[in-house]
């Protein structure tokens, strides 16, 4: 095992990102990246510092023939993840990244379908209220709900099949992993190539979500309380939001695949532990959201407005998870 592999292994076992290690060594993240991909080697002063930080001997770091890894995993991590580390081969890493690319398209289309599902109902109901169409209220509701249910059903089918296909890779998100020589460098190179696309898609998606409310303001300014104009503006708002979310979800899933293999960002060993503790929350929370959405929609029969439950629930879920993480950290410190 060469020095580059040992640095990578020890960093991951401590649950540190490249930025974390760079800060401790007072070097740039790029320096750590070059060391781990064997493009350069640290000088002797850095070797000594690495030895001190990781709690290993300089002999272990410098001598390739010493391959037995020291016990460098923090106790709290070892207790909760176990001592067995899954090894990821080059073939497995490539297969996983290909799956992430495919699943990013499927999941983003599914999310887009969910957001677009009430559009026809909203537009038809607005036209009915403004007496612009001859359809009855029952027909409007029936057509709109049929399309809504078909789109949501199709989206659920996409989500379920994608999750089932990705079960073989679940360990990458939940367990500590080790990559064979060359994988780390390959993933970093591909991530850097994708970085510009990721930034472009992310920014474009956010901008679309921000400007999506403009049609509503224009409708109020030029058409006042006209129901047909308001419903059309709401439909355009949802179309813009769906396009923005499509881009955000698409690029985030691909980027997350790189982060999983590198065990960085939201996928360090410690973060995996925290995410594992939150697993039981998601099905309960979103089950309640679905129940509330359906109950409110059927009781009020205002399907053109109750869609707001979903973005509010999404924001609230993020706040809930963040609050629970802070609470756990404080509990750990108190002990």
Protein backbone atom coordinates (compact mmCIF):
# COMPACT_ATOMS: atom_id res chain seq x y z
CA UNK A 1 0.00 0.00 0.00
CA UNK A 2 1.53 3.30 -1.09
CA UNK A 3 1.51 6.60 0.80
CA UNK A 4 -1.38 8.03 -1.28
CA UNK A 5 -3.63 5.11 -0.35
CA UNK A 6 -2.67 5.31 3.31
CA UNK A 7 -3.49 9.01 3.57
CA UNK A 8 -6.85 8.42 1.92
CA UNK A 9 -7.63 5.43 4.14
CA UNK A 10 -6.67 7.16 7.39
CA UNK A 11 -8.59 10.32 6.50
CA UNK A 12 -11.75 8.38 5.71
CA UNK A 13 -11.44 6.27 8.83
CA UNK A 14 -11.43 9.45 10.88
CA UNK A 15 -14.50 10.70 9.03
CA UNK A 16 -12.72 13.79 7.69
CA UNK A 17 -13.19 15.48 4.34
CA UNK A 18 -10.17 16.70 2.38
CA UNK A 19 -10.99 20.21 3.60
CA UNK A 20 -10.89 19.02 7.24
CA UNK A 21 -7.46 17.43 6.83
CA UNK A 22 -6.14 20.41 4.84
CA UNK A 23 -7.16 22.75 7.66
CA UNK A 24 -5.31 20.69 10.25
CA UNK A 25 -2.18 20.58 8.09
CA UNK A 26 -2.49 24.25 7.05
CA UNK A 27 -2.37 23.38 3.36
CA UNK A 28 -4.88 23.69 0.51
CA UNK A 29 -7.49 21.06 -0.33
CA UNK A 30 -5.83 20.72 -3.73
CA UNK A 31 -2.63 19.60 -1.99
CA UNK A 32 -4.50 16.83 -0.18
CA UNK A 33 -6.15 15.82 -3.45
CA UNK A 34 -2.78 15.58 -5.21
CA UNK A 35 -1.31 13.52 -2.37
CA UNK A 36 -4.22 11.08 -2.42
CA UNK A 37 -4.14 10.68 -6.19
CA UNK A 38 -0.34 10.19 -6.10
CA UNK A 39 0.28 13.28 -8.24
CA UNK A 40 2.65 14.63 -5.57
CA UNK A 41 3.98 13.68 -2.14
CA UNK A 42 4.09 15.70 1.09
CA UNK A 43 7.46 16.92 2.37
CA UNK A 44 9.00 15.50 5.53
CA UNK A 45 7.49 18.14 7.79
CA UNK A 46 4.04 17.27 6.49
CA UNK A 47 4.79 13.55 6.91
CA UNK A 48 5.60 14.18 10.57
CA UNK A 49 2.42 16.20 10.98
CA UNK A 50 0.37 13.46 9.30
CA UNK A 51 1.91 10.92 11.65
CA UNK A 52 0.90 13.04 14.63
CA UNK A 53 -2.64 13.75 13.39
CA UNK A 54 -3.43 10.15 12.45
CA UNK A 55 -1.62 8.64 15.46
CA UNK A 56 0.57 6.35 13.37
CA UNK A 57 4.31 5.97 12.88
CA UNK A 58 6.21 7.56 10.03
CA UNK A 59 7.39 4.05 9.13
CA UNK A 60 3.80 3.04 8.50
CA UNK A 61 3.28 6.02 6.20
CA UNK A 62 6.53 5.74 4.26
CA UNK A 63 7.09 2.00 3.94
CA UNK A 64 4.92 0.45 1.25
CA UNK A 65 5.46 -3.06 2.61
CA UNK A 66 3.63 -2.16 5.85
CA UNK A 67 0.02 -2.68 4.91
CA UNK A 68 -1.63 -3.44 8.25
CA UNK A 69 -3.81 -0.47 9.07
CA UNK A 70 -3.69 0.94 12.60
CA UNK A 71 -6.76 1.29 14.74
CA UNK A 72 -7.50 4.83 13.62
CA UNK A 73 -11.28 4.86 13.78
CA UNK A 74 -12.75 6.98 16.60
CA UNK A 75 -14.56 4.91 19.26
CA UNK A 76 -17.93 6.52 18.65
CA UNK A 77 -17.74 5.64 14.96
CA UNK A 78 -16.50 2.11 15.54
CA UNK A 79 -19.27 1.38 18.05
CA UNK A 80 -22.00 2.40 15.66
CA UNK A 81 -20.69 1.26 12.27
CA UNK A 82 -18.75 -1.84 13.25
CA UNK A 83 -15.15 -2.67 12.34
CA UNK A 84 -15.90 -4.21 8.94
CA UNK A 85 -15.25 -1.84 6.05
CA UNK A 86 -16.74 -2.55 2.62
CA UNK A 87 -14.21 -2.26 -0.20
CA UNK A 88 -15.28 -0.67 -3.49
CA UNK A 89 -13.57 -1.81 -6.68
CA UNK A 90 -13.04 0.28 -9.80
CA UNK A 91 -15.75 -1.68 -11.60
CA UNK A 92 -18.23 -1.20 -8.74
CA UNK A 93 -17.49 2.54 -8.56
CA UNK A 94 -18.00 2.95 -12.31
CA UNK A 95 -21.24 0.96 -12.20
CA UNK A 96 -22.50 3.07 -9.29
CA UNK A 97 -21.76 6.37 -11.04
CA UNK A 98 -23.55 5.12 -14.18
CA UNK A 99 -26.56 4.19 -12.02
CA UNK A 100 -26.53 7.65 -10.42
CA UNK A 101 -26.60 9.27 -13.85
CA UNK A 102 -29.57 7.14 -14.89
CA UNK A 103 -31.43 7.49 -11.60
CA UNK A 104 -30.92 11.28 -11.62
CA UNK A 105 -32.94 11.47 -14.83
CA UNK A 106 -35.66 9.14 -13.56
CA UNK A 107 -36.06 10.71 -10.14
CA UNK A 108 -36.02 14.28 -11.47
CA UNK A 109 -38.72 13.36 -14.04
CA UNK A 110 -40.77 11.76 -11.25
CA UNK A 111 -40.50 14.86 -9.06
CA UNK A 112 -41.43 17.03 -12.04
CA UNK A 113 -44.52 14.89 -12.66
CA UNK A 114 -45.64 15.33 -9.03
CA UNK A 115 -45.30 19.12 -9.23
CA UNK A 116 -47.12 19.27 -12.58
CA UNK A 117 -49.91 16.90 -11.53
CA UNK A 118 -52.40 19.58 -10.36
CA UNK A 119 -51.77 22.02 -13.25
CA UNK A 120 -54.64 20.84 -15.49
CA UNK A 121 -57.04 20.76 -12.53
CA UNK A 122 -56.07 24.31 -11.55
CA UNK A 123 -56.42 25.69 -15.07
CA UNK A 124 -59.73 23.94 -15.76
CA UNK A 125 -61.17 25.01 -12.43
CA UNK A 126 -60.15 28.61 -13.07
CA UNK A 127 -61.79 28.56 -16.49
CA UNK A 128 -64.92 27.03 -14.96
CA UNK A 129 -65.09 29.70 -12.22
CA UNK A 130 -64.68 32.42 -14.87
CA UNK A 131 -67.37 30.73 -16.98
CA UNK A 132 -65.00 30.38 -19.94
CA UNK A 133 -65.79 26.70 -20.57
CA UNK A 134 -69.04 24.80 -20.81
CA UNK A 135 -67.95 21.81 -18.73
CA UNK A 136 -69.73 21.08 -15.46
CA UNK A 137 -67.92 21.26 -12.11
CA UNK A 138 -68.11 17.47 -11.86
CA UNK A 139 -66.48 17.06 -15.28
CA UNK A 140 -63.76 19.59 -14.47
CA UNK A 141 -62.98 17.88 -11.18
CA UNK A 142 -63.08 14.43 -12.75
CA UNK A 143 -60.73 15.28 -15.63
CA UNK A 144 -58.34 17.20 -13.40
CA UNK A 145 -58.20 14.51 -10.71
CA UNK A 146 -57.74 11.75 -13.28
CA UNK A 147 -54.67 13.46 -14.74
CA UNK A 148 -53.38 14.27 -11.24
CA UNK A 149 -53.70 10.66 -10.07
CA UNK A 150 -52.13 9.28 -13.28
CA UNK A 151 -49.12 11.59 -12.99
CA UNK A 152 -48.62 10.89 -9.29
CA UNK A 153 -49.07 7.17 -9.88
CA UNK A 154 -46.51 7.23 -12.67
CA UNK A 155 -44.10 9.18 -10.46
CA UNK A 156 -44.51 6.70 -7.60
CA UNK A 157 -43.81 3.87 -10.03
CA UNK A 158 -40.60 5.60 -11.13
CA UNK A 159 -39.51 6.16 -7.52
CA UNK A 160 -40.18 2.57 -6.46
CA UNK A 161 -38.43 0.95 -9.44
CA UNK A 162 -35.44 3.27 -9.07
CA UNK A 163 -35.11 2.50 -5.36
CA UNK A 164 -35.32 -1.24 -6.02
CA UNK A 165 -32.62 -1.03 -8.69
CA UNK A 166 -30.38 0.94 -6.35
CA UNK A 167 -30.64 -1.38 -3.35
CA UNK A 168 -27.31 -3.01 -4.17
CA UNK A 169 -25.63 0.36 -3.59
CA UNK A 170 -27.32 1.23 -0.29
CA UNK A 171 -24.16 0.44 1.68
CA UNK A 172 -22.40 3.40 0.02
CA UNK A 173 -24.83 5.75 1.73
CA UNK A 174 -24.98 3.99 5.09
CA UNK A 175 -21.66 2.26 5.75
CA UNK A 176 -18.01 3.17 5.97
CA UNK A 177 -16.25 2.18 2.75
CA UNK A 178 -12.75 1.80 1.38
CA UNK A 179 -11.83 2.22 -2.28
CA UNK A 180 -9.14 0.23 -4.07
CA UNK A 181 -6.16 2.04 -5.55
CA UNK A 182 -7.09 4.36 -8.39
CA UNK A 183 -10.79 4.72 -7.58
CA UNK A 184 -10.36 7.85 -5.48
CA UNK A 185 -8.39 9.61 -8.19
CA UNK A 186 -10.85 8.55 -10.89
CA UNK A 187 -13.83 9.85 -8.93
CA UNK A 188 -12.13 13.17 -8.17
CA UNK A 189 -11.23 13.66 -11.80
CA UNK A 190 -14.79 12.97 -12.94
CA UNK A 191 -16.20 15.22 -10.23
CA UNK A 192 -13.98 18.10 -11.29
CA UNK A 193 -15.08 17.60 -14.89
CA UNK A 194 -18.71 17.72 -13.77
CA UNK A 195 -18.28 20.68 -11.39
CA UNK A 196 -19.07 23.36 -14.02
CA UNK A 197 -22.20 21.51 -15.20
CA UNK A 198 -23.31 21.04 -11.60
CA UNK A 199 -22.92 24.76 -10.82
CA UNK A 200 -24.70 25.79 -14.02
CA UNK A 201 -27.68 23.45 -13.50
CA UNK A 202 -27.97 24.32 -9.83
CA UNK A 203 -27.95 28.07 -10.41
CA UNK A 204 -30.37 27.81 -13.34
CA UNK A 205 -32.75 25.68 -11.26
CA UNK A 206 -32.68 28.12 -8.36
CA UNK A 207 -33.26 31.09 -10.67
CA UNK A 208 -36.27 29.36 -12.28
CA UNK A 209 -37.78 28.73 -8.84
CA UNK A 210 -37.20 32.35 -7.80
CA UNK A 211 -38.73 33.89 -10.95
CA UNK A 212 -41.65 31.44 -11.00
CA UNK A 213 -43.84 33.87 -9.01
CA UNK A 214 -43.56 36.60 -11.70
CA UNK A 215 -46.54 35.30 -13.75
CA UNK A 216 -48.74 35.56 -10.63
CA UNK A 217 -47.74 39.20 -10.08
CA UNK A 218 -48.32 39.99 -13.76
CA UNK A 219 -51.76 38.38 -13.57
CA UNK A 220 -52.72 40.45 -10.52
CA UNK A 221 -51.36 43.63 -12.11
CA UNK A 222 -53.11 43.34 -15.48
CA UNK A 223 -56.13 41.11 -14.81
CA UNK A 224 -56.93 41.69 -11.15
CA UNK A 225 -59.14 38.97 -9.62
CA UNK A 226 -59.90 37.27 -12.93
CA UNK A 227 -60.09 33.55 -12.09
CA UNK A 228 -59.01 32.35 -15.54
CA UNK A 229 -55.91 34.56 -15.56
CA UNK A 230 -55.05 33.60 -11.98
CA UNK A 231 -55.31 29.89 -12.70
CA UNK A 232 -53.22 30.22 -15.86
CA UNK A 233 -50.58 32.17 -13.92
CA UNK A 234 -50.56 29.49 -11.21
CA UNK A 235 -50.13 26.82 -13.88
CA UNK A 236 -47.14 28.69 -15.36
CA UNK A 237 -45.72 29.09 -11.83
CA UNK A 238 -45.84 25.32 -11.29
CA UNK A 239 -44.32 24.64 -14.71
CA UNK A 240 -41.38 26.94 -13.93
CA UNK A 241 -40.95 25.43 -10.47
CA UNK A 242 -41.05 21.90 -11.91
CA UNK A 243 -38.35 22.82 -14.45
CA UNK A 244 -36.19 24.38 -11.74
CA UNK A 245 -36.61 21.45 -9.36
CA UNK A 246 -35.89 19.04 -12.23
CA UNK A 247 -32.48 20.68 -12.78
CA UNK A 248 -31.69 20.89 -9.06
CA UNK A 249 -32.60 17.27 -8.35
CA UNK A 250 -30.80 16.03 -11.47
CA UNK A 251 -27.45 17.65 -10.72
CA UNK A 252 -27.67 17.04 -6.95
CA UNK A 253 -28.12 13.28 -7.37
CA UNK A 254 -25.11 13.01 -9.69
CA UNK A 255 -22.99 15.21 -7.40
CA UNK A 256 -24.11 13.17 -4.39
CA UNK A 257 -22.81 10.03 -6.08
CA UNK A 258 -19.31 11.48 -6.19
CA UNK A 259 -19.60 12.59 -2.56
CA UNK A 260 -20.69 9.10 -1.47
CA UNK A 261 -17.67 7.40 -3.04
CA UNK A 262 -15.31 10.00 -1.58
CA UNK A 263 -17.11 10.03 1.81
CA UNK A 264 -17.21 13.80 1.82
CA UNK A 265 -19.82 16.49 2.40
CA UNK A 266 -23.00 14.87 3.69
CA UNK A 267 -21.48 11.38 3.47
CA UNK A 268 -18.63 11.38 5.98
CA UNK A 269 -18.67 8.44 8.38
CA UNK A 270 -20.15 10.59 11.16
CA UNK A 271 -22.85 11.99 8.86
CA UNK A 272 -23.77 8.45 7.80
CA UNK A 273 -24.35 7.62 11.45
CA UNK A 274 -26.62 10.65 11.87
CA UNK A 275 -28.50 9.90 8.63
CA UNK A 276 -29.05 6.33 9.79
CA UNK A 277 -30.69 7.62 12.97
CA UNK A 278 -33.06 9.73 10.87
CA UNK A 279 -34.19 6.86 8.64
CA UNK A 280 -37.27 6.04 10.72
CA UNK A 281 -38.45 9.65 10.66
CA UNK A 282 -38.93 10.03 6.89
CA UNK A 283 -41.70 7.43 6.31
CA UNK A 284 -43.68 8.66 9.34
CA UNK A 285 -43.29 12.33 8.41
CA UNK A 286 -44.15 11.99 4.73
CA UNK A 287 -46.98 9.60 5.51
CA UNK A 288 -48.51 12.31 7.70
CA UNK A 289 -47.96 14.91 4.97
CA UNK A 290 -49.78 12.76 2.39
CA UNK A 291 -52.66 12.21 4.84
CA UNK A 292 -52.92 15.94 5.58
CA UNK A 293 -52.75 16.86 1.89
CA UNK A 294 -55.52 14.45 0.91
CA UNK A 295 -57.71 15.31 3.90
CA UNK A 296 -57.48 19.08 3.34
CA UNK A 297 -57.96 18.74 -0.43
CA UNK A 298 -61.06 16.56 -0.18
CA UNK A 299 -62.61 18.61 2.62
CA UNK A 300 -62.09 21.97 0.91
CA UNK A 301 -62.22 20.75 -2.70
CA UNK A 302 -59.57 23.40 -3.44
CA UNK A 303 -57.01 21.20 -5.19
CA UNK A 304 -55.76 24.23 -7.07
CA UNK A 305 -54.44 25.66 -3.80
CA UNK A 306 -53.62 22.75 -1.53
CA UNK A 307 -50.48 21.88 -3.55
CA UNK A 308 -48.72 24.46 -1.37
CA UNK A 309 -48.56 21.71 1.29
CA UNK A 310 -45.65 20.07 -0.57
CA UNK A 311 -43.07 22.91 -0.70
CA UNK A 312 -43.95 23.87 2.90
CA UNK A 313 -43.52 20.26 4.02
CA UNK A 314 -40.18 20.02 2.20
CA UNK A 315 -38.79 23.09 3.96
CA UNK A 316 -40.17 21.95 7.32
CA UNK A 317 -38.53 18.52 6.91
CA UNK A 318 -35.14 20.09 6.31
CA UNK A 319 -35.55 22.25 9.42
CA UNK A 320 -36.64 19.21 11.45
CA UNK A 321 -33.62 17.12 10.45
CA UNK A 322 -31.22 20.02 11.11
CA UNK A 323 -32.76 20.64 14.54
CA UNK A 324 -32.47 16.96 15.46
CA UNK A 325 -28.81 16.89 14.41
CA UNK A 326 -28.05 19.93 16.58
CA UNK A 327 -29.92 18.34 19.51
CA UNK A 328 -27.93 15.10 19.18
CA UNK A 329 -24.62 16.96 19.06
CA UNK A 330 -25.50 18.82 22.25
CA UNK A 331 -26.50 15.57 23.91
CA UNK A 332 -23.18 13.96 22.95
CA UNK A 333 -21.24 16.94 24.33
CA UNK A 334 -23.18 16.85 27.60
CA UNK A 335 -22.07 13.24 28.11
